[in-house]
PDB file of C-alpha atoms and ligand atoms in Angstrom:
ATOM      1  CA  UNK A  26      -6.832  17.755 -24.199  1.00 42.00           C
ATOM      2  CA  UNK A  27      -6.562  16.397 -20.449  1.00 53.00           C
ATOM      3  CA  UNK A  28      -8.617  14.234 -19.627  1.00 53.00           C
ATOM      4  CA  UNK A  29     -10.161  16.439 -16.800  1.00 53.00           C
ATOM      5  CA  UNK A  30     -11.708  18.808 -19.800  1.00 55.00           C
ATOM      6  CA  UNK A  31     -13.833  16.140 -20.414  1.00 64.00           C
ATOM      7  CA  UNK A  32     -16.725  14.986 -18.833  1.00 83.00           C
ATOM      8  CA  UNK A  33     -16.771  11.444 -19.883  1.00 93.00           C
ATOM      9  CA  UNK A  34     -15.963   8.789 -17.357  1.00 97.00           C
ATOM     10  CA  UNK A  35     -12.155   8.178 -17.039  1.00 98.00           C
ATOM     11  CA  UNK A  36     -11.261   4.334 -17.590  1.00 98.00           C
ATOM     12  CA  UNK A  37      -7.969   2.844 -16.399  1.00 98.00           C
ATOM     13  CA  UNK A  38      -7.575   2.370 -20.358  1.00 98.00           C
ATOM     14  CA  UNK A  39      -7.539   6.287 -20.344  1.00 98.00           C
ATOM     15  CA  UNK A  40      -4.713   6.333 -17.877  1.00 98.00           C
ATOM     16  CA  UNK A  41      -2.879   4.010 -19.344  1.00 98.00           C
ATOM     17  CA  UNK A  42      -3.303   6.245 -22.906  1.00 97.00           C
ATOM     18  CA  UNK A  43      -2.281   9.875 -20.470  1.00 98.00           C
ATOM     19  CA  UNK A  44       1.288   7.918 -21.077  1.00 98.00           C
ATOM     20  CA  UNK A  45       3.885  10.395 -22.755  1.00 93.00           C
ATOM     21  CA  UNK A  46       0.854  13.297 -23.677  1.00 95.00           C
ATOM     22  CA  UNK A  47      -0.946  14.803 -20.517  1.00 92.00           C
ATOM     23  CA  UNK A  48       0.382  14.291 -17.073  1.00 98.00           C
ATOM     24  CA  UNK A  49      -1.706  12.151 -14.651  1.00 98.00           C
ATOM     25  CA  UNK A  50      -3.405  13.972 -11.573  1.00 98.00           C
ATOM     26  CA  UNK A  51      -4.253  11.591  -8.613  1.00 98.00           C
ATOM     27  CA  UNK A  52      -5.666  12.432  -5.557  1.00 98.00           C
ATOM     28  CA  UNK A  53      -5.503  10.227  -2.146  1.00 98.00           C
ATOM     29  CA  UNK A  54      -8.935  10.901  -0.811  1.00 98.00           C
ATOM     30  CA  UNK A  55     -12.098   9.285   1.323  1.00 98.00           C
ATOM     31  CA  UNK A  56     -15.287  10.846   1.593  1.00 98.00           C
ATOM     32  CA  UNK A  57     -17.424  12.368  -0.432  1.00 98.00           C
ATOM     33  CA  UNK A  58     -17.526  16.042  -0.549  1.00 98.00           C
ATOM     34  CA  UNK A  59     -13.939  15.803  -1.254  1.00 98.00           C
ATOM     35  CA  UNK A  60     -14.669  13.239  -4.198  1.00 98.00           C
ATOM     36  CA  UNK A  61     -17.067  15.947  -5.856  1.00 98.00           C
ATOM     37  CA  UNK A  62     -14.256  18.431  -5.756  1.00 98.00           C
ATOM     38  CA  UNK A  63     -11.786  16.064  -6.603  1.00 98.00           C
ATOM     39  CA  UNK A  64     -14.057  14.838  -9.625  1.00 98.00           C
ATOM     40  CA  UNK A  65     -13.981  17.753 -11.085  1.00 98.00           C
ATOM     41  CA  UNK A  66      -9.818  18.460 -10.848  1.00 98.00           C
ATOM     42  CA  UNK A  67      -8.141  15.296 -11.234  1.00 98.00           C
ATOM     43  CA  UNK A  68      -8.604  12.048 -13.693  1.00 98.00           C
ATOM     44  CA  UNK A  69      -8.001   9.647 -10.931  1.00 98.00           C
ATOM     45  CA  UNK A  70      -9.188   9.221  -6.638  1.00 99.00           C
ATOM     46  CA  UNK A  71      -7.503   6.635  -4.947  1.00 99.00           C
ATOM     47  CA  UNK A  72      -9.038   5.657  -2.003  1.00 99.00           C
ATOM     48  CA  UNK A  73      -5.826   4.615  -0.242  1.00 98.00           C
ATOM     49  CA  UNK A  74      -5.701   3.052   3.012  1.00 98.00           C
ATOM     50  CA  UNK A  75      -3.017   5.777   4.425  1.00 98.00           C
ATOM     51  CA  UNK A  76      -7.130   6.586   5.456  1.00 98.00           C
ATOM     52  CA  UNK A  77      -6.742   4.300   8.550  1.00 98.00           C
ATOM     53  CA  UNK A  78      -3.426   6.879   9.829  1.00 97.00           C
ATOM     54  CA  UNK A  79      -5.063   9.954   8.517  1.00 97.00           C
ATOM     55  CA  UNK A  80      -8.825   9.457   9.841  1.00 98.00           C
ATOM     56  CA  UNK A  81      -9.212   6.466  12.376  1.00 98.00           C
ATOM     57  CA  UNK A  82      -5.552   7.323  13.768  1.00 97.00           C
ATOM     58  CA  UNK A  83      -3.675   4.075  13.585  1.00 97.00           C
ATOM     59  CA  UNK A  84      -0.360   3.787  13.842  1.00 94.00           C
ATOM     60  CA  UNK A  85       0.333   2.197  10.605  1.00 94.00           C
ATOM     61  CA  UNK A  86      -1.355   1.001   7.514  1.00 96.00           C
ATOM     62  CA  UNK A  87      -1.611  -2.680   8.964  1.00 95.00           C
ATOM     63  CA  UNK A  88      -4.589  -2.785  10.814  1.00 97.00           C
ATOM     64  CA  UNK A  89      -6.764  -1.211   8.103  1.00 98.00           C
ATOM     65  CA  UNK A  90      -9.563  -3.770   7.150  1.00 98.00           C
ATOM     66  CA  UNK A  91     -11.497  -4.879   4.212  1.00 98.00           C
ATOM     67  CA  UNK A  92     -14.711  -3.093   5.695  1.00 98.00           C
ATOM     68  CA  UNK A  93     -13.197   0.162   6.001  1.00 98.00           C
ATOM     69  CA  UNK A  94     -12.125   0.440   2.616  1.00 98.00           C
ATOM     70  CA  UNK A  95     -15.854  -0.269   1.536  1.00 98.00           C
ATOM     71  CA  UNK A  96     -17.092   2.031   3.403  1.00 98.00           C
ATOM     72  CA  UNK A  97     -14.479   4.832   1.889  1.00 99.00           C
ATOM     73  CA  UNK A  98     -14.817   3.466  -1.267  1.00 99.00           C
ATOM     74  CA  UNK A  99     -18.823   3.789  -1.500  1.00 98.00           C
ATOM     75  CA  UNK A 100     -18.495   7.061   0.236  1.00 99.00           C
ATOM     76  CA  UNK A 101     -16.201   8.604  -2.126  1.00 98.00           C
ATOM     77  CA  UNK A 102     -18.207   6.587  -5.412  1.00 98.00           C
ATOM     78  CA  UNK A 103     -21.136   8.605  -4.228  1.00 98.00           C
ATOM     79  CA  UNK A 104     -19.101  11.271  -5.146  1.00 98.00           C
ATOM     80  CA  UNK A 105     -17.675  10.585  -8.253  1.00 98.00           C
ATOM     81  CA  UNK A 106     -19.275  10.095 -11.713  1.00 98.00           C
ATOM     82  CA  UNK A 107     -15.679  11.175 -14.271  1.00 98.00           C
ATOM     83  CA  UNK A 108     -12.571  10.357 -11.926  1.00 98.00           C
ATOM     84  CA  UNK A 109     -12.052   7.537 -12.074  1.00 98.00           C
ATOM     85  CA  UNK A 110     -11.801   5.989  -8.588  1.00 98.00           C
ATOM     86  CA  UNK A 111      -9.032   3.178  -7.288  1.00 99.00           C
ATOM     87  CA  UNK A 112      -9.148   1.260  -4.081  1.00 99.00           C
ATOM     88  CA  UNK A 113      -6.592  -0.199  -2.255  1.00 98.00           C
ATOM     89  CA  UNK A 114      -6.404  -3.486  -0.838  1.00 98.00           C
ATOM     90  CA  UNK A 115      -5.498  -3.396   2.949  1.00 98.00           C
ATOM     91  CA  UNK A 116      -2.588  -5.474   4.483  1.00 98.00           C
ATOM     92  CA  UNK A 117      -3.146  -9.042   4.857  1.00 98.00           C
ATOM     93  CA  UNK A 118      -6.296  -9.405   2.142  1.00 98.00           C
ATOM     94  CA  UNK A 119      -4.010 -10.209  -0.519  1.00 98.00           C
ATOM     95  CA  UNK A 120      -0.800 -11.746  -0.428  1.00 98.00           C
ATOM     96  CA  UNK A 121      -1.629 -14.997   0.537  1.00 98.00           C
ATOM     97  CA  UNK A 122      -2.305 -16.276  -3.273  1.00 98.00           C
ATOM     98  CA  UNK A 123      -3.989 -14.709  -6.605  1.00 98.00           C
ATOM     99  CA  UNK A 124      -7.579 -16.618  -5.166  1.00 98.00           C
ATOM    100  CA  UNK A 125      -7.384 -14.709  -1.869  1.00 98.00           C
ATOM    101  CA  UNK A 126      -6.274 -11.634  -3.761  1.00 98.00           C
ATOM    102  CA  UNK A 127      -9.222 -12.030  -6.720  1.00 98.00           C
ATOM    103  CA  UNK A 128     -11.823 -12.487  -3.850  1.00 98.00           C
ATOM    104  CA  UNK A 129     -10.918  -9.435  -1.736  1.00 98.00           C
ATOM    105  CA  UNK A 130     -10.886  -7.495  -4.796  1.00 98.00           C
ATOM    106  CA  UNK A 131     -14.165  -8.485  -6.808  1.00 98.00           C
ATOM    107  CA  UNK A 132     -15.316  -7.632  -3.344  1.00 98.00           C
ATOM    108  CA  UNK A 133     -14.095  -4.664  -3.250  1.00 98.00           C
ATOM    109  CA  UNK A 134     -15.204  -3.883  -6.896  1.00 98.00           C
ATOM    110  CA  UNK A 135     -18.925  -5.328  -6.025  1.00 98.00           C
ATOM    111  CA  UNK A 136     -19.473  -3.353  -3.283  1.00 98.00           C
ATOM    112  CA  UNK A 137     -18.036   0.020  -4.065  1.00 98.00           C
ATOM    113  CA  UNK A 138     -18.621   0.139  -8.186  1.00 98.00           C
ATOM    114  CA  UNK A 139     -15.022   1.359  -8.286  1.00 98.00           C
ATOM    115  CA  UNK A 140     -13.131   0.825 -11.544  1.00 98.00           C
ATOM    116  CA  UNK A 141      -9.904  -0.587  -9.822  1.00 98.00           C
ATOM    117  CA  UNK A 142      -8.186  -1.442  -7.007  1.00 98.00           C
ATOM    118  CA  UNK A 143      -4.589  -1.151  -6.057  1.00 98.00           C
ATOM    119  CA  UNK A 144      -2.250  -3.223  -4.105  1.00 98.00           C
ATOM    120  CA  UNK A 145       1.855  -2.820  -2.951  1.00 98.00           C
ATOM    121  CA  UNK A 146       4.617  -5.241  -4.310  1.00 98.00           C
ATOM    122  CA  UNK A 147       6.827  -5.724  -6.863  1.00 98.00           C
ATOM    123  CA  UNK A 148       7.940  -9.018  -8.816  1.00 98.00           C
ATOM    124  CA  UNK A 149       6.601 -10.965  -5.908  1.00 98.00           C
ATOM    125  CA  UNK A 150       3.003  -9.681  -6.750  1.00 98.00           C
ATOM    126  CA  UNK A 151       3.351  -9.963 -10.361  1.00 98.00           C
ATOM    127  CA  UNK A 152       1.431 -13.600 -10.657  1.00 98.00           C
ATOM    128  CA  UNK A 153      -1.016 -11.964  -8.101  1.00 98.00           C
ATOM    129  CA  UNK A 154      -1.695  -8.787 -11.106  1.00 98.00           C
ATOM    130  CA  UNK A 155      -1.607 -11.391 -13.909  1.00 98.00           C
ATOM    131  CA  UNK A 156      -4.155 -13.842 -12.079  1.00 98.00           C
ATOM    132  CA  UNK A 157      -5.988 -10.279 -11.516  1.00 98.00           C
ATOM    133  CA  UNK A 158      -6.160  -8.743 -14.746  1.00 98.00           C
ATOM    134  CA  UNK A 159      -6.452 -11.932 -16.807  1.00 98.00           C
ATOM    135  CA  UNK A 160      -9.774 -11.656 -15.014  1.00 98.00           C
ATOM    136  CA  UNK A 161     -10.710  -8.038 -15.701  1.00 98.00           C
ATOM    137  CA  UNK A 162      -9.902  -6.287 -12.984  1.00 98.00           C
ATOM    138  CA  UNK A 163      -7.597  -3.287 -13.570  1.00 98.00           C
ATOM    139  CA  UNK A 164      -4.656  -2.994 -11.298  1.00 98.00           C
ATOM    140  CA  UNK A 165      -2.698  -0.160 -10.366  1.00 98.00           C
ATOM    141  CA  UNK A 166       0.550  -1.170  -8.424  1.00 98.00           C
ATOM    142  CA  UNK A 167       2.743   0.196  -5.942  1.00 98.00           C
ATOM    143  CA  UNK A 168       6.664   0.027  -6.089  1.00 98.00           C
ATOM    144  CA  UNK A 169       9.336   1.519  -4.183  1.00 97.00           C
ATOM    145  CA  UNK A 170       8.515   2.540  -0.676  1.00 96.00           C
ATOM    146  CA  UNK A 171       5.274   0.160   0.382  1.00 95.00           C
ATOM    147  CA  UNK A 172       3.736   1.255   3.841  1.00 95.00           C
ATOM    148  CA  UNK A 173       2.323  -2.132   4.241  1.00 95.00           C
ATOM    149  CA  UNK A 174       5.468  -3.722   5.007  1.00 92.00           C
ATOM    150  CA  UNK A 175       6.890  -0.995   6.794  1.00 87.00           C
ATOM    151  CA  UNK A 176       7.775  -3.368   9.176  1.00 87.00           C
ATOM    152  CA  UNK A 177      10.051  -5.715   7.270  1.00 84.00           C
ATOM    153  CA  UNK A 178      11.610  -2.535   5.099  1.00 81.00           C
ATOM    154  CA  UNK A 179      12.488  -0.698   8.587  1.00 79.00           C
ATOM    155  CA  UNK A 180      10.751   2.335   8.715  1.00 82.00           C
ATOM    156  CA  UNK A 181       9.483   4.749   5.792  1.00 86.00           C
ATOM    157  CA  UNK A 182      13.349   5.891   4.512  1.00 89.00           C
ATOM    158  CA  UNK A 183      14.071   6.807   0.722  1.00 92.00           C
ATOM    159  CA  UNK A 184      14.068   3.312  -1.830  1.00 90.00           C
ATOM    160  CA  UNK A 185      16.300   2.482  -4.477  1.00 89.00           C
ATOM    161  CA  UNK A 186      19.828   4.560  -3.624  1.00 93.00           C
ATOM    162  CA  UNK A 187      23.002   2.844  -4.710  1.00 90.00           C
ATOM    163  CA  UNK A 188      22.967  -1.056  -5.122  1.00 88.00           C
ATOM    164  CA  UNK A 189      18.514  -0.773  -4.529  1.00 91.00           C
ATOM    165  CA  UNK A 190      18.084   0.603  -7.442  1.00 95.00           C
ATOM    166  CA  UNK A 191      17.723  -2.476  -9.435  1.00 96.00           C
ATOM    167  CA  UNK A 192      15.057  -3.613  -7.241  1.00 96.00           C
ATOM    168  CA  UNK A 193      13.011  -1.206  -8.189  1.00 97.00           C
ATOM    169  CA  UNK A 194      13.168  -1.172 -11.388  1.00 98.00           C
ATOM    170  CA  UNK A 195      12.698  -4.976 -11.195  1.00 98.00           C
ATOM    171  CA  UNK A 196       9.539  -4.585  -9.523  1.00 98.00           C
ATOM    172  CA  UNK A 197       8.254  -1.721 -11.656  1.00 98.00           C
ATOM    173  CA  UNK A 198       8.840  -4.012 -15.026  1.00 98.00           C
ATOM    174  CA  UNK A 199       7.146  -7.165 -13.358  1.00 98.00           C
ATOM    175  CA  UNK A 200       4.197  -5.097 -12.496  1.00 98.00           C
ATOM    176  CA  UNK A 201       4.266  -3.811 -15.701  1.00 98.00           C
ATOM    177  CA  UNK A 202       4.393  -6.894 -17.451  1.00 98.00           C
ATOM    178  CA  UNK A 203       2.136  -8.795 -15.281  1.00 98.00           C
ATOM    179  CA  UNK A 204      -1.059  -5.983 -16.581  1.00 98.00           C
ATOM    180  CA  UNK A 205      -0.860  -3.363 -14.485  1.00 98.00           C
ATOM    181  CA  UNK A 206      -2.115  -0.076 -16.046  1.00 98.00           C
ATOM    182  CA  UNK A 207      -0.121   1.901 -13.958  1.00 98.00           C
ATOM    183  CA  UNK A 208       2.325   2.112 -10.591  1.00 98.00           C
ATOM    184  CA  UNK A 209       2.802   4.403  -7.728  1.00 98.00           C
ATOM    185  CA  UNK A 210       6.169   5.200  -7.159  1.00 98.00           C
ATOM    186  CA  UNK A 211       7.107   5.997  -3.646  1.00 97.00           C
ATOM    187  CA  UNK A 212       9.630   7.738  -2.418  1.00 96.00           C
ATOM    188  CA  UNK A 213      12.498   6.982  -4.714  1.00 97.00           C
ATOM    189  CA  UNK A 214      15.160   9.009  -5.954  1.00 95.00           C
ATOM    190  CA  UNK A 215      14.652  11.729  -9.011  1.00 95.00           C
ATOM    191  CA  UNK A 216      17.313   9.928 -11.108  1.00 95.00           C
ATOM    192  CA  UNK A 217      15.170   6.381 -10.331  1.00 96.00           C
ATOM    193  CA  UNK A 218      11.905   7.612 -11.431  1.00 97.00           C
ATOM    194  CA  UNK A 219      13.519   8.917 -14.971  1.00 97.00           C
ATOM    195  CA  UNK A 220      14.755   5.770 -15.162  1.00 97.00           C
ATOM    196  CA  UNK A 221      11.417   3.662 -14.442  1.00 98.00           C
ATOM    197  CA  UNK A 222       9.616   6.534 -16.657  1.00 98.00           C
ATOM    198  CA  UNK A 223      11.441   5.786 -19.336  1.00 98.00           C
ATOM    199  CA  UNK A 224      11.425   2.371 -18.964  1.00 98.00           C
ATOM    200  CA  UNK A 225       7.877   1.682 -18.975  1.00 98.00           C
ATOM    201  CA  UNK A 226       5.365   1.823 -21.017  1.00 98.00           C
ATOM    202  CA  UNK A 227       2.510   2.503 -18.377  1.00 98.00           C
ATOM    203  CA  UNK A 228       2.571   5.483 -16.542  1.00 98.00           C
ATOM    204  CA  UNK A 229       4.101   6.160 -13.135  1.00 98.00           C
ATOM    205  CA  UNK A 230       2.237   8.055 -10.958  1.00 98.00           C
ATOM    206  CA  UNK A 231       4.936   9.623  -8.151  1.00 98.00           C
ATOM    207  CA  UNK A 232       4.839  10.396  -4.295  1.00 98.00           C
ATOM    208  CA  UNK A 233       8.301  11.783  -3.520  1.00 97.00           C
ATOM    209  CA  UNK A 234       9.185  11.045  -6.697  1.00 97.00           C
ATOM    210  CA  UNK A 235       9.966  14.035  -8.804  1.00 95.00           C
ATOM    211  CA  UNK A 236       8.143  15.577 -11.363  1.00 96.00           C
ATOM    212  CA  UNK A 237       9.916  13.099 -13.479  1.00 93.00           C
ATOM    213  CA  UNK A 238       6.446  11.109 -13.519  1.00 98.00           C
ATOM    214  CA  UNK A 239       4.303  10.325 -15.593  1.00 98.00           C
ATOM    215  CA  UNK A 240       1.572  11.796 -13.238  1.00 98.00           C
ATOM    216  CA  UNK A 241       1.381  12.765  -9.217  1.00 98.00           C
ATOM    217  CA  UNK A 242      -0.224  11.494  -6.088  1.00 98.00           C
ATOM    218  CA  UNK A 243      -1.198  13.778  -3.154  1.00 98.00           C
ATOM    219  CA  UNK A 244      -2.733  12.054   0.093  1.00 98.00           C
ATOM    220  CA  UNK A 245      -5.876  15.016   0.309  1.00 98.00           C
ATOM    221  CA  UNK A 246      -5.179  15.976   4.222  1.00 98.00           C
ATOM    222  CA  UNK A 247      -1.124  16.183   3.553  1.00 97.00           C
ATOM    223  CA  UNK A 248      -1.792  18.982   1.034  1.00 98.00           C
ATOM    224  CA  UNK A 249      -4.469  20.917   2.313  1.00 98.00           C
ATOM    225  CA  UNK A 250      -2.199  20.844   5.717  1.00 97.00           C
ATOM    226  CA  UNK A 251      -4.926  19.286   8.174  1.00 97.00           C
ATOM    227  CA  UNK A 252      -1.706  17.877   9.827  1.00 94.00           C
ATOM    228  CA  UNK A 253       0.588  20.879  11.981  1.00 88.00           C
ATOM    229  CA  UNK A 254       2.903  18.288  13.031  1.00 89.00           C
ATOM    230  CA  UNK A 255       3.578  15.934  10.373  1.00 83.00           C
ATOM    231  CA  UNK A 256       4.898  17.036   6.875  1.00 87.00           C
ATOM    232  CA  UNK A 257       7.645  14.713   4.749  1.00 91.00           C
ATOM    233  CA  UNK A 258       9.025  16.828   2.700  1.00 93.00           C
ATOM    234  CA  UNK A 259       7.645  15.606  -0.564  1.00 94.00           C
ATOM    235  CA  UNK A 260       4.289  17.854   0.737  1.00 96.00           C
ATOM    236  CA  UNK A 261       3.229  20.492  -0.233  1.00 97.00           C
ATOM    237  CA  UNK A 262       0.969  22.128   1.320  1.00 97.00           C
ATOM    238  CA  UNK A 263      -1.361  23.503  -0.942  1.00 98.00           C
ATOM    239  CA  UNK A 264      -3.690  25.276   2.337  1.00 97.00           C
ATOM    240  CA  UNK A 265      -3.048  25.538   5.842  1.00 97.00           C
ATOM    241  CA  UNK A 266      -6.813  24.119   6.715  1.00 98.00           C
ATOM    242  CA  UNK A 267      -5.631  22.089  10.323  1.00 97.00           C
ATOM    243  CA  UNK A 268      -4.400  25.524  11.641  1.00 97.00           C
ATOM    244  CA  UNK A 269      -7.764  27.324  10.740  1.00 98.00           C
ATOM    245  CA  UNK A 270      -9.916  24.393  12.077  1.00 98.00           C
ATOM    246  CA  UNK A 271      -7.855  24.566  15.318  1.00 97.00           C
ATOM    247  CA  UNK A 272      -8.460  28.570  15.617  1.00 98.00           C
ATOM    248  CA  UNK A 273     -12.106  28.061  14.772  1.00 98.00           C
ATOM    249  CA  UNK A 274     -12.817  25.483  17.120  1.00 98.00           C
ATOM    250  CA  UNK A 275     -10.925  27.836  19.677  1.00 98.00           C
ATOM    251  CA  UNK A 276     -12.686  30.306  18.638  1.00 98.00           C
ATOM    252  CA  UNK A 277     -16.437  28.134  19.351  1.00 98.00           C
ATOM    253  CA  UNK A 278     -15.726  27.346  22.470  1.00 98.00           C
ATOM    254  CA  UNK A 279     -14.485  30.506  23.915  1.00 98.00           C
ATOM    255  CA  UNK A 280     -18.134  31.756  22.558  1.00 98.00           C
ATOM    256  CA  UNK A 281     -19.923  28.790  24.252  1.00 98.00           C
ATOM    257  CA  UNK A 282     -18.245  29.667  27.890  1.00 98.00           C
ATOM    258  CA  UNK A 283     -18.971  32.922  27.483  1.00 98.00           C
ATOM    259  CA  UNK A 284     -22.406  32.876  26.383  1.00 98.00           C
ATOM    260  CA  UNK A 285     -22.014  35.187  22.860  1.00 98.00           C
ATOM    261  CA  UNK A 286     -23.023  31.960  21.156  1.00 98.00           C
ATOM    262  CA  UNK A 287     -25.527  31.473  20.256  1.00 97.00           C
ATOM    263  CA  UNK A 288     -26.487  35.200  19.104  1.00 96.00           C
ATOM    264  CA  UNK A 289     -29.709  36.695  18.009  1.00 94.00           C
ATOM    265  CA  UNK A 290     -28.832  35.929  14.556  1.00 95.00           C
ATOM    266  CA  UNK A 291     -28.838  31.457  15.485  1.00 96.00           C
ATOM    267  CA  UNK A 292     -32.198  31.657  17.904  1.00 95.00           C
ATOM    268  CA  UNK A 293     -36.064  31.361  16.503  1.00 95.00           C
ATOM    269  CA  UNK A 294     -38.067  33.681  18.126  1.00 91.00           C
ATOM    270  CA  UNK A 295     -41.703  33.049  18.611  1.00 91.00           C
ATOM    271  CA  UNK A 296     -43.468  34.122  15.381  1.00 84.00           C
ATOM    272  CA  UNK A 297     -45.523  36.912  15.987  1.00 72.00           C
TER     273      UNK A 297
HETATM  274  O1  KIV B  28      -2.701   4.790   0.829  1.00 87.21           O
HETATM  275  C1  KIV B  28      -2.421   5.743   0.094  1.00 87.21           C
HETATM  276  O2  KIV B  28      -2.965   6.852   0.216  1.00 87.21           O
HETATM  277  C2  KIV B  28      -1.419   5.517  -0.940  1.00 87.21           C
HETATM  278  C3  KIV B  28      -0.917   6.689  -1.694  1.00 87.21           C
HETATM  279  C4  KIV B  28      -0.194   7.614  -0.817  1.00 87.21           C
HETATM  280  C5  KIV B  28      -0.138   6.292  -2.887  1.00 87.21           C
HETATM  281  O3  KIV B  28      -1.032   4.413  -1.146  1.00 87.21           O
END
């Protein structure tokens, strides 16, 4: 049985457990009414901070802030009873040491009731997860291609090819080890995420990874295709919703200059 038969609230134990039987279905998401659909289809919502490109149009992942996540992260909690709902730690509220790392994130927890938070890094996070979940809080990780340091990696390009590959399996085995319940895998080769699949005894949870995961991550406005002019081609686009909002708000205003909207059907008449 998946776990998204069942109504019961999903616990990163329950993840963890998906391992080897039922794959894991994640969905990048940050408000609510897409939490209550998302509830309902997947086992886990991660509240990732790709939300400060995809809604507040930043140019990168760095200047997302502690606040913003809380506000996602209660927004999509409100929507959200079974899935079981991760949220990221932004760029700079971490990596400074396991303290400043433990207080952004029982922040985080505190203020959004989600059940765990995620963060990027590999072996040089791994005292970070262990100082984490030593103190109950469940940690997913993120190996492979981290948008946070975008800047020092040199632009969002495939991990792990050739001599790389090692790194990443490093990092995937120190996360492991340090207590993470599971690990994003980003953008890394098909033949590297066998490899870390195989190798680990949490589950992976791929984006442009192959289906060689253990489970896979969308970002919610890459697969319903809000976006015309971006698409990497580990999207799919599962709707074409961006060109439909375009023709419908086309479609309003033309009605608005030309005065056949409102119609008789959107006016109150006097009651007679
Ligand atoms: O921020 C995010 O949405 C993510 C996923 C794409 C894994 O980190």
């Amino acid at each position: 049985m998946s776990a998204s038969s069942n109504s019961k609230p999903i616990s990163a134990k329950t993840i963890l457990q998906m391992k080897g039987k039922d794959p894991i279905v994640c969905l990048a998401a940050y408000t609510t009414p897409i939490a209550k659909m998302a509830n309902v289809h997947c086992d886990m919502i991660l509240v990732g901070d790709s939300v400060g490109m995809v809604l507040h149009g930043l140019p990168s992942t760095q200047g997302v802030s502690v606040d913003m996540m809380v506000m996602h992260g209660q927004a999509v909690r409100r929507g959200a009873d079974r899935a079981l709902v991760v949220v990221d730690m932004p760029f700079g509220s971490y990596e400074a040491s396991p303290e400043q790392a433990f207080e952004t994130a029982s922040y985080i927890m505190q203020e959004t009731d989600c059940s765990a938070i995620k963060l990027e890094g590999g072996t040089h996070m791994a005292e970070t997860i262990d100082f984490l979940t030593t103190r109950g809080i469940p940690v997913m990780a993120h190996v492979g291609l981290t948008p946070q340091s975008v800047k020092g990696i040199g632009g969002y390009a495939v991990q792990g090819r050739g001599e790389d590959r090692q790194r990443v399996l490093d990092d995937a085995k120190a996360v492991q080890d340090a207590g993470a319940f599971c690990v994003v895998l980003e953008m890394v080769t098909e033949e590297l995420a066998n490899e870390a699949t195989a190798l680990l005894d949490i589950p992976t949870i791929g984006i442009g990874a192959s289906n060689q995961c253990d489970g896979q991550v969308l970002v919610v406005d890459d697969m319903l295709g809000m976006f015309q002019d971006f698409k990497p081609k580990f999207v799919k686009r599962y709707a074409h919703l961006g060109q439909a909002a375009e023709k419908a708000i086309a479609e309003f205003a033309d009605e608005v200059r030309d005065r056949t909207f409102p119609a008789a059907d959107h006016v109150y008449p006097d009651k007679k």
